CSV table of C-alpha atoms and ligand atoms in Angstrom, one decimal:
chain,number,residue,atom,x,y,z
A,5,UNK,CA,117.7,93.8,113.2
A,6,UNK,CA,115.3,91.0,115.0
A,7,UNK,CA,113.1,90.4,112.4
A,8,UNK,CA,115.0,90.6,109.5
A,9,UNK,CA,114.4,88.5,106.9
A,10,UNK,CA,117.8,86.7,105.2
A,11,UNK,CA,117.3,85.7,102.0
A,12,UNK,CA,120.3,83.8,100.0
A,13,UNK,CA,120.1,83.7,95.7
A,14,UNK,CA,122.5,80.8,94.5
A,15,UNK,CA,122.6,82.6,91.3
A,16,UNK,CA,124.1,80.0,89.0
A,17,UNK,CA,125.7,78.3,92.0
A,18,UNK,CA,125.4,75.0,93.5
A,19,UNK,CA,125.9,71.1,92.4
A,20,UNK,CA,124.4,68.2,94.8
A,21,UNK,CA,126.9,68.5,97.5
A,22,UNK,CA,125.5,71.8,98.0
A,23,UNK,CA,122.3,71.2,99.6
A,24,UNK,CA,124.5,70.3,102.8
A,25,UNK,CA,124.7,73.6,103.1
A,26,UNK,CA,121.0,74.3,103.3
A,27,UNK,CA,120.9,71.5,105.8
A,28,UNK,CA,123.3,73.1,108.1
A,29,UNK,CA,121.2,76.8,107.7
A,30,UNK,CA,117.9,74.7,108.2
A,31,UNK,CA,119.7,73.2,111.7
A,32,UNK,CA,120.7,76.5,113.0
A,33,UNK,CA,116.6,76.9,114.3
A,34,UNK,CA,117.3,80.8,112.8
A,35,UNK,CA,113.5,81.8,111.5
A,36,UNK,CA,113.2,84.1,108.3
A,37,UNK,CA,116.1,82.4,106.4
A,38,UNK,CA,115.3,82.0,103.2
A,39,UNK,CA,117.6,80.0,100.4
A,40,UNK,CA,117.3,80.1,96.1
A,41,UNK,CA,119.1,77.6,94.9
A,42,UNK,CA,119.5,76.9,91.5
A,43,UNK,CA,116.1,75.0,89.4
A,44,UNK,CA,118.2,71.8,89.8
A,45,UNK,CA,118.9,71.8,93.2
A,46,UNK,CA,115.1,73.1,94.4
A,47,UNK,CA,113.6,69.5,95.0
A,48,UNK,CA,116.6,68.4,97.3
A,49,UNK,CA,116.4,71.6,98.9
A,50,UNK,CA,113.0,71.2,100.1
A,51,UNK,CA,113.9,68.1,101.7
A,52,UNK,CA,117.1,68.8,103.9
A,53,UNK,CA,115.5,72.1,104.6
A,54,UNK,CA,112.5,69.5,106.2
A,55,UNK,CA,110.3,73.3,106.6
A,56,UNK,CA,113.1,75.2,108.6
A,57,UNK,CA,114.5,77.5,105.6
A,58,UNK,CA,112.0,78.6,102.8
A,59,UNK,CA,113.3,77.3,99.6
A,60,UNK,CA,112.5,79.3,96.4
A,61,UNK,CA,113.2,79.7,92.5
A,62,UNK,CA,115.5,82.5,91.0
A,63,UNK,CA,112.7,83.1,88.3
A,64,UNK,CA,110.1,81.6,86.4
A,65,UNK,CA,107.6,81.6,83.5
A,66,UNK,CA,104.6,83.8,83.2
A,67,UNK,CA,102.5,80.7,81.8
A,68,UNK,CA,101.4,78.1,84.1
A,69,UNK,CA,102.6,75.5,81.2
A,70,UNK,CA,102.8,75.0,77.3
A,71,UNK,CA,105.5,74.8,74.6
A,72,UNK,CA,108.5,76.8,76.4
A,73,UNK,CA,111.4,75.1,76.0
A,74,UNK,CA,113.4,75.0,78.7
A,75,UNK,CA,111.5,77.4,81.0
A,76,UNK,CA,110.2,76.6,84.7
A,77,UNK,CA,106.6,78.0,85.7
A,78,UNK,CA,105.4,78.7,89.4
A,79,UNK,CA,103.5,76.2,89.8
A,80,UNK,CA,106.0,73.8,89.0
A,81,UNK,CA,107.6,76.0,91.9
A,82,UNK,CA,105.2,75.4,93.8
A,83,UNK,CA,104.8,72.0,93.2
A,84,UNK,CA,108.3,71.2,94.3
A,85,UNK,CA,107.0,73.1,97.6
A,86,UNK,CA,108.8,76.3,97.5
A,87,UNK,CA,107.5,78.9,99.0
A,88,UNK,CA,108.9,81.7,97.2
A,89,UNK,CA,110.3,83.0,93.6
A,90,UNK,CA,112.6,86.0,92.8
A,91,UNK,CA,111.0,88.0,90.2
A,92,UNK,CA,113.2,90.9,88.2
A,93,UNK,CA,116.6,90.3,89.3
A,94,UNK,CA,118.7,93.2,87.7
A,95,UNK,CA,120.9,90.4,86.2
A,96,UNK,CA,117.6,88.5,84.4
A,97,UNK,CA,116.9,92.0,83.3
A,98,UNK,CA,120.1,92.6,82.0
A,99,UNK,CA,121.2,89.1,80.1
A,100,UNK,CA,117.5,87.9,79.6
A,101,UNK,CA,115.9,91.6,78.4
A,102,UNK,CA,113.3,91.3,80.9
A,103,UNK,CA,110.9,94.3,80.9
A,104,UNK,CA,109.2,95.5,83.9
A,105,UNK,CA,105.8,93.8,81.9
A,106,UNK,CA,107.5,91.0,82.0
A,107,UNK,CA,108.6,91.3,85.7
A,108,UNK,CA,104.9,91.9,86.8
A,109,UNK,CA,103.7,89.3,85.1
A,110,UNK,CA,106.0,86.4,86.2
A,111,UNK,CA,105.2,88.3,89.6
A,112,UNK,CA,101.5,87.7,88.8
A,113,UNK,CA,102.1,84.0,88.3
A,114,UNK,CA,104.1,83.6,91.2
A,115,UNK,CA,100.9,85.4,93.2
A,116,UNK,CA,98.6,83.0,91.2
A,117,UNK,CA,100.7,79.7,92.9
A,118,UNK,CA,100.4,80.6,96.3
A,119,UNK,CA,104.2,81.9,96.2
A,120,UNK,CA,105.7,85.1,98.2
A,121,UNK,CA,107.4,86.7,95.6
A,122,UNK,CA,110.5,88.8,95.4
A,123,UNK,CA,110.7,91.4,93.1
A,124,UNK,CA,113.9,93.2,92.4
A,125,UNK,CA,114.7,96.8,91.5
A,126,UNK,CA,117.7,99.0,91.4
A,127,UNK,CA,119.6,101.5,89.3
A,128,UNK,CA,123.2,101.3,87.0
A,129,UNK,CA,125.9,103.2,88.3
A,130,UNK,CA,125.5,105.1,85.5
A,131,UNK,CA,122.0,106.2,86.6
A,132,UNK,CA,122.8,107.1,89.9
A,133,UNK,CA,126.2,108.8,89.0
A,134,UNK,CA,123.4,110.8,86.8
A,135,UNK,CA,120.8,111.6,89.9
A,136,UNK,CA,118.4,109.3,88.2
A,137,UNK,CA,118.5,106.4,91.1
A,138,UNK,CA,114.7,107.2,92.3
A,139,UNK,CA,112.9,108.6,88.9
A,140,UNK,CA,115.0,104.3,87.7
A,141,UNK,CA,113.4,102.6,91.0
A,142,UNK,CA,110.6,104.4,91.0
A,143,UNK,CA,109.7,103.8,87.1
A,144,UNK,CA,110.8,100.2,87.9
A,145,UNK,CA,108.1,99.9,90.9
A,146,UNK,CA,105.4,101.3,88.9
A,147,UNK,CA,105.3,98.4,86.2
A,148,UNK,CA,106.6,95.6,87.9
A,149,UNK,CA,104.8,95.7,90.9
A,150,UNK,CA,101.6,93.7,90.9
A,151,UNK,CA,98.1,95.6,92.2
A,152,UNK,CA,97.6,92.9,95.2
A,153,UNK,CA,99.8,93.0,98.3
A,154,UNK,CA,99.8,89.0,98.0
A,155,UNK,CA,102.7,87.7,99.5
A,156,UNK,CA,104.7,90.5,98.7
A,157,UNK,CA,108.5,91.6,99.2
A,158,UNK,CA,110.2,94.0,97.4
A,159,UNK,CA,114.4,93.6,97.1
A,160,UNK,CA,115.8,97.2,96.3
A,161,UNK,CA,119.6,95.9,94.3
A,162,UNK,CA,121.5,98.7,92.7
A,163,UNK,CA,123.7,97.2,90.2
A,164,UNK,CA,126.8,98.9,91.1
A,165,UNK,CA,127.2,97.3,94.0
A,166,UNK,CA,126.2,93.5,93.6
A,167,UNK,CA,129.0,91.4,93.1
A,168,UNK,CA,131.5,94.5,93.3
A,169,UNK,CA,132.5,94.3,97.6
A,170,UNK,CA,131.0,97.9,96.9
A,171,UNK,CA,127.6,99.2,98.9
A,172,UNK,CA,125.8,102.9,99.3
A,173,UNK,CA,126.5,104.4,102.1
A,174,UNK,CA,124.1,103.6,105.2
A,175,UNK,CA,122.4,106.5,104.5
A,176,UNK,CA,122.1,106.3,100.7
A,177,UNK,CA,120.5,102.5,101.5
A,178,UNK,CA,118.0,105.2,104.1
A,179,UNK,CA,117.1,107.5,101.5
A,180,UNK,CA,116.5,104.9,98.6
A,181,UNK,CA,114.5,102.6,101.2
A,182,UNK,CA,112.8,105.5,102.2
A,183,UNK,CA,111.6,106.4,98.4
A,184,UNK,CA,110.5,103.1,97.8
A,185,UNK,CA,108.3,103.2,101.7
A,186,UNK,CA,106.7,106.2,99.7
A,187,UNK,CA,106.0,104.8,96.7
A,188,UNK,CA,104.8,101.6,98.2
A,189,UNK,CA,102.1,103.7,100.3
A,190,UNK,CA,101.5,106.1,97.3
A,191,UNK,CA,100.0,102.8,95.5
A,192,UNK,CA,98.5,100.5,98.5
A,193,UNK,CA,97.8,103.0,100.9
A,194,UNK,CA,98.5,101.8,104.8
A,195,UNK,CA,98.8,98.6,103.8
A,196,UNK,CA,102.0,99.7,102.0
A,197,UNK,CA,103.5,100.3,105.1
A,198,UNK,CA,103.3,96.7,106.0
A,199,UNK,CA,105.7,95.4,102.7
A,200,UNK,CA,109.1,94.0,103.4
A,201,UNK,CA,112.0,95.6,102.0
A,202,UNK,CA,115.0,93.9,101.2
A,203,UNK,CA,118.8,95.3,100.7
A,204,UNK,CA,120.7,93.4,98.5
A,205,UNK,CA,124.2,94.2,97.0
A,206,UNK,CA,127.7,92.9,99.1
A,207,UNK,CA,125.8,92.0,101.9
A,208,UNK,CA,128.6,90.4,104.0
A,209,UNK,CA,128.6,89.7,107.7
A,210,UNK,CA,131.0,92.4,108.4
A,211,UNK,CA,128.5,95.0,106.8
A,212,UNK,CA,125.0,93.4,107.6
A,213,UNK,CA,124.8,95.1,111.2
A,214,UNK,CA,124.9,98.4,109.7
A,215,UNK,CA,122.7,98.0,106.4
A,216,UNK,CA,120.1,96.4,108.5
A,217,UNK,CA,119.9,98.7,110.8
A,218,UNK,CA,118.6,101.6,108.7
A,219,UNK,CA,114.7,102.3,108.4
A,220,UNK,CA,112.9,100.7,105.7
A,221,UNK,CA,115.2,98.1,105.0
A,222,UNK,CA,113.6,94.4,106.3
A,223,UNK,CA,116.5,92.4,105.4
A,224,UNK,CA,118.7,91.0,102.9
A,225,UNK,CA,119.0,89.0,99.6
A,226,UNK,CA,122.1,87.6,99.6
A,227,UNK,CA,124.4,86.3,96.7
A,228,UNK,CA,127.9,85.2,97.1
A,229,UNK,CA,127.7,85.2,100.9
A,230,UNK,CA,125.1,82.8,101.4
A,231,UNK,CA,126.8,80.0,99.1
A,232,UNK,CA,127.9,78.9,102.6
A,233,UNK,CA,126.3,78.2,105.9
A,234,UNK,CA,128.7,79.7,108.1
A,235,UNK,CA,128.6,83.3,106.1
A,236,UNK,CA,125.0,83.5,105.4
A,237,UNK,CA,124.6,82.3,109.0
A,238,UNK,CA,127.1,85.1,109.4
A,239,UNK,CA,125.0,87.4,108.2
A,240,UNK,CA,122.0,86.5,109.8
A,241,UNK,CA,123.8,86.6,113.5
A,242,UNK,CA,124.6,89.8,112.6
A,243,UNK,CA,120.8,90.8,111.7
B,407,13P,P1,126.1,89.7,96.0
B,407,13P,O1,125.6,89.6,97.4
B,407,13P,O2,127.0,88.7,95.5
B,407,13P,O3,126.6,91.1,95.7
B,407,13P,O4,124.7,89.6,95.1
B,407,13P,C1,123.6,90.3,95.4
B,407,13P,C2,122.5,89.8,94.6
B,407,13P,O5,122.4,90.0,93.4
B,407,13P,C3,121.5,88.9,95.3
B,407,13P,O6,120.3,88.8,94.5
């Protein structure tokens, strides 16, 4: 839909050749694209992107600095001059044991740097084979979102279906987006109304048209289609 925001996660994708890619999305004058490369490639990034794509961070530390070996904070993020950080990808949550505490407060931190932050939700297949997808999201909202609207976006991912060719049905992605509208306006009121929310999960150009186009949902964040220009771009054509 006109408006929607396109967001691409690199995931652990991406050597120097790579940032010609983010050169050819920042040269195709398409507003709202958004690109997460990996830690190593942010610096680059910024530069070929020369303020046409929003370059961000997959994740980063809750601290502003100190002894964390191997760990990247927002305002090193910031520093870099990305605008933006993922916060509570279902995968971090998975391999790194990242509570929703632990969400929020990374999610603080990216607030605290002057960074719009992404933060992720979404149920197992498991959970939503169970009927639990909303009680999971829902549960998942409540501790990881921060209290200020700051820059906000929230990125609803069900598990099942990132990485897997395999997405809810257009009117699943409806109801879920349409939970997460509620909850958002249960906890901030109108203003709630105003927050971005993102689909993300096989988004493909061939399925982006009818994802998008259901109520509540803002956008996309993107993983194996937007390690290329001409699929994300894809993608975003067909927003
Ligand atoms: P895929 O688009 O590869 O399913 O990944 C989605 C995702 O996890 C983006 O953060």
């Amino acid at each position: 839909m006109a408006g929607s925001l396109i967001v691409g996660n690199w995931k652990m994708n991406g050597l120097g050749d790579s940032v010609a890619e983010i050169a050819a999305i920042a040269g195709s004058g398409r507003p709202d694209l958004w690109v997460a490369p990996p830690f190593t490639l942010i610096d680059r990034a910024v530069i070929v992107a020369a303020g046409a794509v929003s370059i961000g961070g997959q994740d980063c530390h809750a601290k502003v600095s100190g002894a964390h070996t191997g760990c990247v904070s927002a305002a090193m993020l910031a520093d870099l001059g990305a605008g933006f950080v993922i916060v509570g990808h279902s995968e971090r949550r998975a391999d790194m044991h990242e509570t929703d505490a632990d969400v929020r407060a990374k999610a603080l931190a990216g607030q605290a740097a002057g960074l719009q932050i992404i933060v992720c939700v979404g149920e197992t297949e498991a959970q939503r084979d169970a009927g639990t997808a909303e009680a999971v999201v829902g549960a998942q909202l409540a501790g990881s979102l921060p209290d200020s609207l700051d820059g906000l976006v929230v990125a609803y991912e069900p598990v099942w279906a990132i990485g897997t060719g395999r997405t809810p049905t257009p009117e699943d992605v409806a109801a879920i987006h349409g939970f997460i509208r509620g909850q958002l306006q249960a906890r901030y009121g109108l203003n709630g109304r105003g927050v971005r929310i993102l689909y993300g999960g096989s988004v493909k150009p061939e399925n982006a048209a009818l994802l998008l186009g259901q109520a509540n949902v803002g956008g996309a964040l993107v993983g194996g289609a937007s390690l290329t220009a001409t699929s994300f771009l894809g993608i975003a054509a067909a927003a």
